[in-house]
Amino acid sequence: KERAAELLELRDEILFKQPVSNHLGDCPICFLPHPLDHQKSVMKSCCGKIICMGCDHANKLVCVREARLQYTCPFCRSPLPKTKEENNKNKMRRAAANDPVALG
């Protein structure tokens, strides 16, 4: 019985252990650390938040399921830019507000 209790305690410890964060920070939606591969996260130009691709994909599925006419940002819910010009305009607006993410 003692061994079974030890194994259950070890299982719970492994199961509920928080992942180690890194210098890129955490996704503001799921709170998991951003992957070191920059291709697996995306910066939203509307709010300047870096979102993991999992949360971005889940948001797109919700938009499709709810038959929304336009995709929205998963963090701030503003409509996503449709053109590169709109995207660059948003990034410049964030840079003018001294947002360090937009400057990088």
PDB file of N, CA and C in Angstrom:
ATOM      1  N   LYS A   1       0.818  -1.201   0.000  1.00  0.00           N
ATOM      2  CA  LYS A   1       0.000   0.000   0.000  1.00  0.00           C
ATOM      3  C   LYS A   1       0.857   1.259   0.000  1.00  0.00           C
ATOM      4  N   GLU A   2       1.936   1.213   0.718  1.00  0.00           N
ATOM      5  CA  GLU A   2       2.815   2.388   0.770  1.00  0.00           C
ATOM      6  C   GLU A   2       3.386   2.691  -0.611  1.00  0.00           C
ATOM      7  N   ARG A   3       3.767   1.635  -1.307  1.00  0.00           N
ATOM      8  CA  ARG A   3       4.338   1.806  -2.653  1.00  0.00           C
ATOM      9  C   ARG A   3       3.308   2.415  -3.602  1.00  0.00           C
ATOM     10  N   ALA A   4       2.066   1.960  -3.502  1.00  0.00           N
ATOM     11  CA  ALA A   4       1.003   2.501  -4.352  1.00  0.00           C
ATOM     12  C   ALA A   4       0.774   3.977  -4.042  1.00  0.00           C
ATOM     13  N   ALA A   5       0.817   4.349  -2.773  1.00  0.00           N
ATOM     14  CA  ALA A   5       0.640   5.746  -2.383  1.00  0.00           C
ATOM     15  C   ALA A   5       1.785   6.599  -2.912  1.00  0.00           C
ATOM     16  N   GLU A   6       3.009   6.053  -2.847  1.00  0.00           N
ATOM     17  CA  GLU A   6       4.178   6.776  -3.370  1.00  0.00           C
ATOM     18  C   GLU A   6       4.057   6.984  -4.876  1.00  0.00           C
ATOM     19  N   LEU A   7       3.609   5.942  -5.577  1.00  0.00           N
ATOM     20  CA  LEU A   7       3.453   6.045  -7.027  1.00  0.00           C
ATOM     21  C   LEU A   7       2.371   7.056  -7.402  1.00  0.00           C
ATOM     22  N   LEU A   8       1.276   7.071  -6.650  1.00  0.00           N
ATOM     23  CA  LEU A   8       0.218   8.053  -6.915  1.00  0.00           C
ATOM     24  C   LEU A   8       0.715   9.473  -6.664  1.00  0.00           C
ATOM     25  N   GLU A   9       1.489   9.639  -5.599  1.00  0.00           N
ATOM     26  CA  GLU A   9       2.031  10.969  -5.294  1.00  0.00           C
ATOM     27  C   GLU A   9       3.005  11.411  -6.386  1.00  0.00           C
ATOM     28  N   LEU A  10       3.850  10.491  -6.850  1.00  0.00           N
ATOM     29  CA  LEU A  10       4.796  10.803  -7.917  1.00  0.00           C
ATOM     30  C   LEU A  10       4.062  11.126  -9.214  1.00  0.00           C
ATOM     31  N   ARG A  11       3.003  10.364  -9.518  1.00  0.00           N
ATOM     32  CA  ARG A  11       2.206  10.606 -10.720  1.00  0.00           C
ATOM     33  C   ARG A  11       1.585  12.002 -10.669  1.00  0.00           C
ATOM     34  N   ASP A  12       1.013  12.365  -9.521  1.00  0.00           N
ATOM     35  CA  ASP A  12       0.416  13.693  -9.380  1.00  0.00           C
ATOM     36  C   ASP A  12       1.460  14.788  -9.515  1.00  0.00           C
ATOM     37  N   GLU A  13       2.636  14.554  -8.954  1.00  0.00           N
ATOM     38  CA  GLU A  13       3.705  15.549  -9.041  1.00  0.00           C
ATOM     39  C   GLU A  13       4.118  15.772 -10.492  1.00  0.00           C
ATOM     40  N   ILE A  14       4.255  14.710 -11.255  1.00  0.00           N
ATOM     41  CA  ILE A  14       4.625  14.818 -12.666  1.00  0.00           C
ATOM     42  C   ILE A  14       3.490  15.438 -13.475  1.00  0.00           C
ATOM     43  N   LEU A  15       2.259  15.031 -13.175  1.00  0.00           N
ATOM     44  CA  LEU A  15       1.097  15.498 -13.928  1.00  0.00           C
ATOM     45  C   LEU A  15       0.848  16.991 -13.748  1.00  0.00           C
ATOM     46  N   PHE A  16       1.015  17.477 -12.531  1.00  0.00           N
ATOM     47  CA  PHE A  16       0.682  18.870 -12.245  1.00  0.00           C
ATOM     48  C   PHE A  16       1.892  19.788 -12.189  1.00  0.00           C
ATOM     49  N   LYS A  17       3.042  19.297 -12.603  1.00  0.00           N
ATOM     50  CA  LYS A  17       4.252  20.122 -12.616  1.00  0.00           C
ATOM     51  C   LYS A  17       4.113  21.192 -13.704  1.00  0.00           C
ATOM     52  N   GLN A  18       4.391  22.428 -13.360  1.00  0.00           N
ATOM     53  CA  GLN A  18       4.315  23.523 -14.313  1.00  0.00           C
ATOM     54  C   GLN A  18       5.525  23.488 -15.243  1.00  0.00           C
ATOM     55  N   PRO A  19       5.323  23.734 -16.528  1.00  0.00           N
ATOM     56  CA  PRO A  19       6.464  23.751 -17.445  1.00  0.00           C
ATOM     57  C   PRO A  19       7.383  24.931 -17.124  1.00  0.00           C
ATOM     58  N   VAL A  20       8.653  24.738 -17.409  1.00  0.00           N
ATOM     59  CA  VAL A  20       9.639  25.777 -17.149  1.00  0.00           C
ATOM     60  C   VAL A  20       9.493  26.869 -18.209  1.00  0.00           C
ATOM     61  N   SER A  21       9.463  28.115 -17.769  1.00  0.00           N
ATOM     62  CA  SER A  21       9.341  29.237 -18.695  1.00  0.00           C
ATOM     63  C   SER A  21      10.700  29.520 -19.338  1.00  0.00           C
ATOM     64  N   ASN A  22      10.686  30.309 -20.383  1.00  0.00           N
ATOM     65  CA  ASN A  22      11.940  30.679 -21.043  1.00  0.00           C
ATOM     66  C   ASN A  22      11.965  32.185 -21.276  1.00  0.00           C
ATOM     67  N   HIS A  23      13.004  32.659 -21.946  1.00  0.00           N
ATOM     68  CA  HIS A  23      13.179  34.097 -22.151  1.00  0.00           C
ATOM     69  C   HIS A  23      12.136  34.705 -23.091  1.00  0.00           C
ATOM     70  N   LEU A  24      11.385  33.880 -23.814  1.00  0.00           N
ATOM     71  CA  LEU A  24      10.361  34.393 -24.726  1.00  0.00           C
ATOM     72  C   LEU A  24       9.044  34.660 -24.017  1.00  0.00           C
ATOM     73  N   GLY A  25       8.916  34.218 -22.772  1.00  0.00           N
ATOM     74  CA  GLY A  25       7.690  34.435 -22.019  1.00  0.00           C
ATOM     75  C   GLY A  25       6.655  33.359 -22.298  1.00  0.00           C
ATOM     76  N   ASP A  26       5.446  33.631 -21.858  1.00  0.00           N
ATOM     77  CA  ASP A  26       4.356  32.666 -21.972  1.00  0.00           C
ATOM     78  C   ASP A  26       3.265  33.213 -22.883  1.00  0.00           C
ATOM     79  N   CYS A  27       2.500  32.301 -23.457  1.00  0.00           N
ATOM     80  CA  CYS A  27       1.339  32.694 -24.252  1.00  0.00           C
ATOM     81  C   CYS A  27       0.319  33.325 -23.301  1.00  0.00           C
ATOM     82  N   PRO A  28      -0.229  34.502 -23.624  1.00  0.00           N
ATOM     83  CA  PRO A  28      -1.170  35.149 -22.716  1.00  0.00           C
ATOM     84  C   PRO A  28      -2.541  34.472 -22.653  1.00  0.00           C
ATOM     85  N   ILE A  29      -2.760  33.449 -23.468  1.00  0.00           N
ATOM     86  CA  ILE A  29      -4.055  32.773 -23.466  1.00  0.00           C
ATOM     87  C   ILE A  29      -3.975  31.440 -22.711  1.00  0.00           C
ATOM     88  N   CYS A  30      -3.027  30.582 -23.090  1.00  0.00           N
ATOM     89  CA  CYS A  30      -2.930  29.266 -22.446  1.00  0.00           C
ATOM     90  C   CYS A  30      -1.873  29.232 -21.340  1.00  0.00           C
ATOM     91  N   PHE A  31      -1.054  30.273 -21.240  1.00  0.00           N
ATOM     92  CA  PHE A  31      -0.008  30.412 -20.223  1.00  0.00           C
ATOM     93  C   PHE A  31       1.074  29.340 -20.301  1.00  0.00           C
ATOM     94  N   LEU A  32       1.220  28.711 -21.450  1.00  0.00           N
ATOM     95  CA  LEU A  32       2.331  27.784 -21.661  1.00  0.00           C
ATOM     96  C   LEU A  32       3.508  28.576 -22.219  1.00  0.00           C
ATOM     97  N   PRO A  33       4.731  28.143 -21.917  1.00  0.00           N
ATOM     98  CA  PRO A  33       5.899  28.869 -22.444  1.00  0.00           C
ATOM     99  C   PRO A  33       5.922  28.831 -23.963  1.00  0.00           C
ATOM    100  N   HIS A  34       6.341  29.950 -24.556  1.00  0.00           N
ATOM    101  CA  HIS A  34       6.482  29.982 -26.008  1.00  0.00           C
ATOM    102  C   HIS A  34       7.599  29.036 -26.432  1.00  0.00           C
ATOM    103  N   PRO A  35       7.419  28.343 -27.544  1.00  0.00           N
ATOM    104  CA  PRO A  35       8.487  27.471 -28.043  1.00  0.00           C
ATOM    105  C   PRO A  35       9.680  28.305 -28.504  1.00  0.00           C
ATOM    106  N   LEU A  36      10.852  27.713 -28.452  1.00  0.00           N
ATOM    107  CA  LEU A  36      12.054  28.423 -28.882  1.00  0.00           C
ATOM    108  C   LEU A  36      12.061  28.660 -30.386  1.00  0.00           C
ATOM    109  N   ASP A  37      11.313  27.849 -31.123  1.00  0.00           N
ATOM    110  CA  ASP A  37      11.187  28.020 -32.569  1.00  0.00           C
ATOM    111  C   ASP A  37      10.194  29.158 -32.851  1.00  0.00           C
ATOM    112  N   HIS A  38      10.675  30.265 -33.425  1.00  0.00           N
ATOM    113  CA  HIS A  38       9.830  31.429 -33.679  1.00  0.00           C
ATOM    114  C   HIS A  38       8.734  31.150 -34.702  1.00  0.00           C
ATOM    115  N   GLN A  39       8.865  30.069 -35.457  1.00  0.00           N
ATOM    116  CA  GLN A  39       7.845  29.723 -36.444  1.00  0.00           C
ATOM    117  C   GLN A  39       6.584  29.174 -35.784  1.00  0.00           C
ATOM    118  N   LYS A  40       6.668  28.857 -34.484  1.00  0.00           N
ATOM    119  CA  LYS A  40       5.535  28.259 -33.780  1.00  0.00           C
ATOM    120  C   LYS A  40       4.784  29.256 -32.907  1.00  0.00           C
ATOM    121  N   SER A  41       4.992  30.533 -33.159  1.00  0.00           N
ATOM    122  CA  SER A  41       4.228  31.578 -32.474  1.00  0.00           C
ATOM    123  C   SER A  41       4.068  32.747 -33.439  1.00  0.00           C
ATOM    124  N   VAL A  42       3.080  33.592 -33.166  1.00  0.00           N
ATOM    125  CA  VAL A  42       2.776  34.687 -34.073  1.00  0.00           C
ATOM    126  C   VAL A  42       2.469  35.945 -33.252  1.00  0.00           C
ATOM    127  N   MET A  43       2.975  37.091 -33.731  1.00  0.00           N
ATOM    128  CA  MET A  43       2.652  38.353 -33.069  1.00  0.00           C
ATOM    129  C   MET A  43       1.437  38.960 -33.742  1.00  0.00           C
ATOM    130  N   LYS A  44       0.467  39.330 -32.941  1.00  0.00           N
ATOM    131  CA  LYS A  44      -0.724  39.989 -33.463  1.00  0.00           C
ATOM    132  C   LYS A  44      -0.467  41.484 -33.472  1.00  0.00           C
ATOM    133  N   SER A  45      -0.590  42.104 -34.640  1.00  0.00           N
ATOM    134  CA  SER A  45      -0.238  43.519 -34.781  1.00  0.00           C
ATOM    135  C   SER A  45      -1.250  44.438 -34.118  1.00  0.00           C
ATOM    136  N   CYS A  46      -2.457  43.949 -33.842  1.00  0.00           N
ATOM    137  CA  CYS A  46      -3.485  44.808 -33.231  1.00  0.00           C
ATOM    138  C   CYS A  46      -3.160  45.137 -31.780  1.00  0.00           C
ATOM    139  N   CYS A  47      -2.704  44.143 -31.019  1.00  0.00           N
ATOM    140  CA  CYS A  47      -2.445  44.362 -29.594  1.00  0.00           C
ATOM    141  C   CYS A  47      -0.986  44.136 -29.231  1.00  0.00           C
ATOM    142  N   GLY A  48      -0.185  43.609 -30.156  1.00  0.00           N
ATOM    143  CA  GLY A  48       1.227  43.382 -29.905  1.00  0.00           C
ATOM    144  C   GLY A  48       1.517  42.138 -29.081  1.00  0.00           C
ATOM    145  N   LYS A  49       0.547  41.275 -28.873  1.00  0.00           N
ATOM    146  CA  LYS A  49       0.749  40.054 -28.087  1.00  0.00           C
ATOM    147  C   LYS A  49       1.296  38.948 -28.972  1.00  0.00           C
ATOM    148  N   ILE A  50       2.176  38.157 -28.399  1.00  0.00           N
ATOM    149  CA  ILE A  50       2.701  36.989 -29.097  1.00  0.00           C
ATOM    150  C   ILE A  50       1.882  35.791 -28.634  1.00  0.00           C
ATOM    151  N   ILE A  51       1.215  35.146 -29.578  1.00  0.00           N
ATOM    152  CA  ILE A  51       0.298  34.046 -29.313  1.00  0.00           C
ATOM    153  C   ILE A  51       0.905  32.765 -29.872  1.00  0.00           C
ATOM    154  N   CYS A  52       0.767  31.656 -29.136  1.00  0.00           N
ATOM    155  CA  CYS A  52       1.262  30.383 -29.660  1.00  0.00           C
ATOM    156  C   CYS A  52       0.363  29.927 -30.814  1.00  0.00           C
ATOM    157  N   MET A  53       0.912  29.119 -31.685  1.00  0.00           N
ATOM    158  CA  MET A  53       0.160  28.681 -32.863  1.00  0.00           C
ATOM    159  C   MET A  53      -1.050  27.828 -32.477  1.00  0.00           C
ATOM    160  N   GLY A  54      -0.980  27.125 -31.344  1.00  0.00           N
ATOM    161  CA  GLY A  54      -2.118  26.322 -30.892  1.00  0.00           C
ATOM    162  C   GLY A  54      -3.319  27.192 -30.577  1.00  0.00           C
ATOM    163  N   CYS A  55      -3.095  28.278 -29.841  1.00  0.00           N
ATOM    164  CA  CYS A  55      -4.194  29.198 -29.502  1.00  0.00           C
ATOM    165  C   CYS A  55      -4.691  29.923 -30.746  1.00  0.00           C
ATOM    166  N   ASP A  56      -3.783  30.272 -31.651  1.00  0.00           N
ATOM    167  CA  ASP A  56      -4.176  30.934 -32.887  1.00  0.00           C
ATOM    168  C   ASP A  56      -5.048  30.001 -33.736  1.00  0.00           C
ATOM    169  N   HIS A  57      -4.639  28.741 -33.825  1.00  0.00           N
ATOM    170  CA  HIS A  57      -5.402  27.754 -34.604  1.00  0.00           C
ATOM    171  C   HIS A  57      -6.769  27.508 -33.964  1.00  0.00           C
ATOM    172  N   ALA A  58      -6.816  27.379 -32.642  1.00  0.00           N
ATOM    173  CA  ALA A  58      -8.084  27.156 -31.950  1.00  0.00           C
ATOM    174  C   ALA A  58      -9.028  28.331 -32.180  1.00  0.00           C
ATOM    175  N   ASN A  59      -8.489  29.545 -32.188  1.00  0.00           N
ATOM    176  CA  ASN A  59      -9.313  30.732 -32.436  1.00  0.00           C
ATOM    177  C   ASN A  59      -9.894  30.711 -33.846  1.00  0.00           C
ATOM    178  N   LYS A  60      -9.090  30.297 -34.819  1.00  0.00           N
ATOM    179  CA  LYS A  60      -9.591  30.218 -36.195  1.00  0.00           C
ATOM    180  C   LYS A  60     -10.707  29.181 -36.308  1.00  0.00           C
ATOM    181  N   LEU A  61     -10.564  28.053 -35.591  1.00  0.00           N
ATOM    182  CA  LEU A  61     -11.619  27.037 -35.608  1.00  0.00           C
ATOM    183  C   LEU A  61     -12.918  27.580 -35.010  1.00  0.00           C
ATOM    184  N   VAL A  62     -12.800  28.356 -33.936  1.00  0.00           N
ATOM    185  CA  VAL A  62     -13.987  28.953 -33.311  1.00  0.00           C
ATOM    186  C   VAL A  62     -14.645  29.940 -34.273  1.00  0.00           C
ATOM    187  N   CYS A  63     -13.836  30.744 -34.948  1.00  0.00           N
ATOM    188  CA  CYS A  63     -14.386  31.710 -35.911  1.00  0.00           C
ATOM    189  C   CYS A  63     -15.146  30.996 -37.025  1.00  0.00           C
ATOM    190  N   VAL A  64     -14.597  29.885 -37.504  1.00  0.00           N
ATOM    191  CA  VAL A  64     -15.258  29.120 -38.571  1.00  0.00           C
ATOM    192  C   VAL A  64     -16.533  28.472 -38.033  1.00  0.00           C
ATOM    193  N   ARG A  65     -16.444  27.886 -36.837  1.00  0.00           N
ATOM    194  CA  ARG A  65     -17.599  27.196 -36.264  1.00  0.00           C
ATOM    195  C   ARG A  65     -18.755  28.159 -35.996  1.00  0.00           C
ATOM    196  N   GLU A  66     -18.419  29.360 -35.554  1.00  0.00           N
ATOM    197  CA  GLU A  66     -19.468  30.347 -35.272  1.00  0.00           C
ATOM    198  C   GLU A  66     -19.862  31.142 -36.512  1.00  0.00           C
ATOM    199  N   ALA A  67     -19.308  30.789 -37.642  1.00  0.00           N
ATOM    200  CA  ALA A  67     -19.610  31.419 -38.933  1.00  0.00           C
ATOM    201  C   ALA A  67     -19.407  32.929 -38.890  1.00  0.00           C
ATOM    202  N   ARG A  68     -18.331  33.357 -38.254  1.00  0.00           N
ATOM    203  CA  ARG A  68     -18.014  34.788 -38.247  1.00  0.00           C
ATOM    204  C   ARG A  68     -17.547  35.197 -39.631  1.00  0.00           C
ATOM    205  N   LEU A  69     -17.856  36.400 -40.012  1.00  0.00           N
ATOM    206  CA  LEU A  69     -17.464  36.879 -41.330  1.00  0.00           C
ATOM    207  C   LEU A  69     -16.001  37.289 -41.368  1.00  0.00           C
ATOM    208  N   GLN A  70     -15.426  37.568 -40.202  1.00  0.00           N
ATOM    209  CA  GLN A  70     -14.042  38.030 -40.161  1.00  0.00           C
ATOM    210  C   GLN A  70     -13.337  37.393 -38.968  1.00  0.00           C
ATOM    211  N   TYR A  71     -12.076  37.002 -39.186  1.00  0.00           N
ATOM    212  CA  TYR A  71     -11.282  36.469 -38.085  1.00  0.00           C
ATOM    213  C   TYR A  71     -10.964  37.592 -37.105  1.00  0.00           C
ATOM    214  N   THR A  72     -10.937  37.247 -35.819  1.00  0.00           N
ATOM    215  CA  THR A  72     -10.598  38.227 -34.792  1.00  0.00           C
ATOM    216  C   THR A  72      -9.370  37.764 -34.026  1.00  0.00           C
ATOM    217  N   CYS A  73      -8.728  38.695 -33.370  1.00  0.00           N
ATOM    218  CA  CYS A  73      -7.560  38.393 -32.547  1.00  0.00           C
ATOM    219  C   CYS A  73      -8.020  37.558 -31.350  1.00  0.00           C
ATOM    220  N   PRO A  74      -7.304  36.479 -31.013  1.00  0.00           N
ATOM    221  CA  PRO A  74      -7.729  35.674 -29.869  1.00  0.00           C
ATOM    222  C   PRO A  74      -7.533  36.388 -28.532  1.00  0.00           C
ATOM    223  N   PHE A  75      -6.714  37.437 -28.495  1.00  0.00           N
ATOM    224  CA  PHE A  75      -6.479  38.140 -27.233  1.00  0.00           C
ATOM    225  C   PHE A  75      -7.397  39.343 -27.070  1.00  0.00           C
ATOM    226  N   CYS A  76      -7.377  40.272 -28.039  1.00  0.00           N
ATOM    227  CA  CYS A  76      -8.144  41.516 -27.878  1.00  0.00           C
ATOM    228  C   CYS A  76      -9.461  41.518 -28.661  1.00  0.00           C
ATOM    229  N   ARG A  77      -9.682  40.498 -29.485  1.00  0.00           N
ATOM    230  CA  ARG A  77     -10.916  40.340 -30.269  1.00  0.00           C
ATOM    231  C   ARG A  77     -11.137  41.398 -31.339  1.00  0.00           C
ATOM    232  N   SER A  78     -10.096  42.187 -31.671  1.00  0.00           N
ATOM    233  CA  SER A  78     -10.268  43.123 -32.791  1.00  0.00           C
ATOM    234  C   SER A  78     -10.138  42.360 -34.106  1.00  0.00           C
ATOM    235  N   PRO A  79     -10.767  42.863 -35.150  1.00  0.00           N
ATOM    236  CA  PRO A  79     -10.649  42.205 -36.458  1.00  0.00           C
ATOM    237  C   PRO A  79      -9.184  42.179 -36.913  1.00  0.00           C
ATOM    238  N   LEU A  80      -8.773  41.052 -37.461  1.00  0.00           N
ATOM    239  CA  LEU A  80      -7.400  40.935 -37.949  1.00  0.00           C
ATOM    240  C   LEU A  80      -7.251  41.684 -39.264  1.00  0.00           C
ATOM    241  N   PRO A  81      -6.082  42.283 -39.502  1.00  0.00           N
ATOM    242  CA  PRO A  81      -5.877  43.011 -40.761  1.00  0.00           C
ATOM    243  C   PRO A  81      -5.971  42.074 -41.959  1.00  0.00           C
ATOM    244  N   LYS A  82      -6.543  42.604 -43.042  1.00  0.00           N
ATOM    245  CA  LYS A  82      -6.720  41.791 -44.247  1.00  0.00           C
ATOM    246  C   LYS A  82      -5.541  41.924 -45.211  1.00  0.00           C
ATOM    247  N   THR A  83      -4.803  43.024 -45.129  1.00  0.00           N
ATOM    248  CA  THR A  83      -3.692  43.238 -46.055  1.00  0.00           C
ATOM    249  C   THR A  83      -2.400  43.479 -45.275  1.00  0.00           C
ATOM    250  N   LYS A  84      -1.283  43.343 -45.990  1.00  0.00           N
ATOM    251  CA  LYS A  84       0.018  43.618 -45.369  1.00  0.00           C
ATOM    252  C   LYS A  84       0.137  45.083 -44.971  1.00  0.00           C
ATOM    253  N   GLU A  85      -0.482  45.960 -45.751  1.00  0.00           N
ATOM    254  CA  GLU A  85      -0.440  47.384 -45.433  1.00  0.00           C
ATOM    255  C   GLU A  85      -1.125  47.669 -44.091  1.00  0.00           C
ATOM    256  N   GLU A  86      -2.287  47.053 -43.881  1.00  0.00           N
ATOM    257  CA  GLU A  86      -2.987  47.212 -42.605  1.00  0.00           C
ATOM    258  C   GLU A  86      -2.145  46.656 -41.457  1.00  0.00           C
ATOM    259  N   ASN A  87      -1.525  45.513 -41.705  1.00  0.00           N
ATOM    260  CA  ASN A  87      -0.675  44.882 -40.698  1.00  0.00           C
ATOM    261  C   ASN A  87       0.510  45.785 -40.346  1.00  0.00           C
ATOM    262  N   ASN A  88       1.168  46.335 -41.370  1.00  0.00           N
ATOM    263  CA  ASN A  88       2.301  47.231 -41.131  1.00  0.00           C
ATOM    264  C   ASN A  88       1.867  48.509 -40.425  1.00  0.00           C
ATOM    265  N   LYS A  89       0.691  49.017 -40.766  1.00  0.00           N
ATOM    266  CA  LYS A  89       0.161  50.213 -40.114  1.00  0.00           C
ATOM    267  C   LYS A  89      -0.055  49.950 -38.618  1.00  0.00           C
ATOM    268  N   ASN A  90      -0.607  48.782 -38.302  1.00  0.00           N
ATOM    269  CA  ASN A  90      -0.806  48.407 -36.900  1.00  0.00           C
ATOM    270  C   ASN A  90       0.530  48.286 -36.169  1.00  0.00           C
ATOM    271  N   LYS A  91       1.519  47.666 -36.826  1.00  0.00           N
ATOM    272  CA  LYS A  91       2.838  47.522 -36.203  1.00  0.00           C
ATOM    273  C   LYS A  91       3.482  48.880 -35.959  1.00  0.00           C
ATOM    274  N   MET A  92       3.326  49.794 -36.904  1.00  0.00           N
ATOM    275  CA  MET A  92       3.894  51.136 -36.733  1.00  0.00           C
ATOM    276  C   MET A  92       3.185  51.882 -35.591  1.00  0.00           C
ATOM    277  N   ARG A  93       1.880  51.666 -35.459  1.00  0.00           N
ATOM    278  CA  ARG A  93       1.131  52.280 -34.363  1.00  0.00           C
ATOM    279  C   ARG A  93       1.621  51.733 -33.017  1.00  0.00           C
ATOM    280  N   ARG A  94       1.887  50.426 -32.961  1.00  0.00           N
ATOM    281  CA  ARG A  94       2.410  49.814 -31.734  1.00  0.00           C
ATOM    282  C   ARG A  94       3.828  50.320 -31.453  1.00  0.00           C
ATOM    283  N   ALA A  95       4.634  50.499 -32.503  1.00  0.00           N
ATOM    284  CA  ALA A  95       6.001  50.998 -32.328  1.00  0.00           C
ATOM    285  C   ALA A  95       5.976  52.443 -31.841  1.00  0.00           C
ATOM    286  N   ALA A  96       5.030  53.240 -32.359  1.00  0.00           N
ATOM    287  CA  ALA A  96       4.906  54.626 -31.913  1.00  0.00           C
ATOM    288  C   ALA A  96       4.502  54.705 -30.442  1.00  0.00           C
ATOM    289  N   ALA A  97       3.830  53.663 -29.946  1.00  0.00           N
ATOM    290  CA  ALA A  97       3.436  53.605 -28.541  1.00  0.00           C
ATOM    291  C   ALA A  97       4.546  52.994 -27.677  1.00  0.00           C
ATOM    292  N   ASN A  98       5.757  52.831 -28.271  1.00  0.00           N
ATOM    293  CA  ASN A  98       6.920  52.261 -27.587  1.00  0.00           C
ATOM    294  C   ASN A  98       6.701  50.843 -27.090  1.00  0.00           C
ATOM    295  N   ASP A  99       5.980  50.058 -27.859  1.00  0.00           N
ATOM    296  CA  ASP A  99       5.772  48.641 -27.532  1.00  0.00           C
ATOM    297  C   ASP A  99       7.045  47.891 -27.919  1.00  0.00           C
ATOM    298  N   PRO A 100       7.763  47.295 -26.949  1.00  0.00           N
ATOM    299  CA  PRO A 100       9.026  46.627 -27.271  1.00  0.00           C
ATOM    300  C   PRO A 100       8.869  45.429 -28.196  1.00  0.00           C
ATOM    301  N   VAL A 101       7.719  44.762 -28.159  1.00  0.00           N
ATOM    302  CA  VAL A 101       7.487  43.611 -29.039  1.00  0.00           C
ATOM    303  C   VAL A 101       7.422  44.073 -30.485  1.00  0.00           C
ATOM    304  N   ALA A 102       6.768  45.213 -30.737  1.00  0.00           N
ATOM    305  CA  ALA A 102       6.636  45.727 -32.110  1.00  0.00           C
ATOM    306  C   ALA A 102       7.974  46.250 -32.618  1.00  0.00           C
ATOM    307  N   LEU A 103       8.817  46.691 -31.699  1.00  0.00           N
ATOM    308  CA  LEU A 103      10.116  47.220 -32.119  1.00  0.00           C
ATOM    309  C   LEU A 103      11.094  46.120 -32.482  1.00  0.00           C
ATOM    310  N   GLY A 104      10.873  44.919 -31.951  1.00  0.00           N
ATOM    311  CA  GLY A 104      11.807  43.805 -32.171  1.00  0.00           C
ATOM    312  C   GLY A 104      11.512  43.112 -33.385  1.00  0.00           C
TER     313      GLY A 104
END
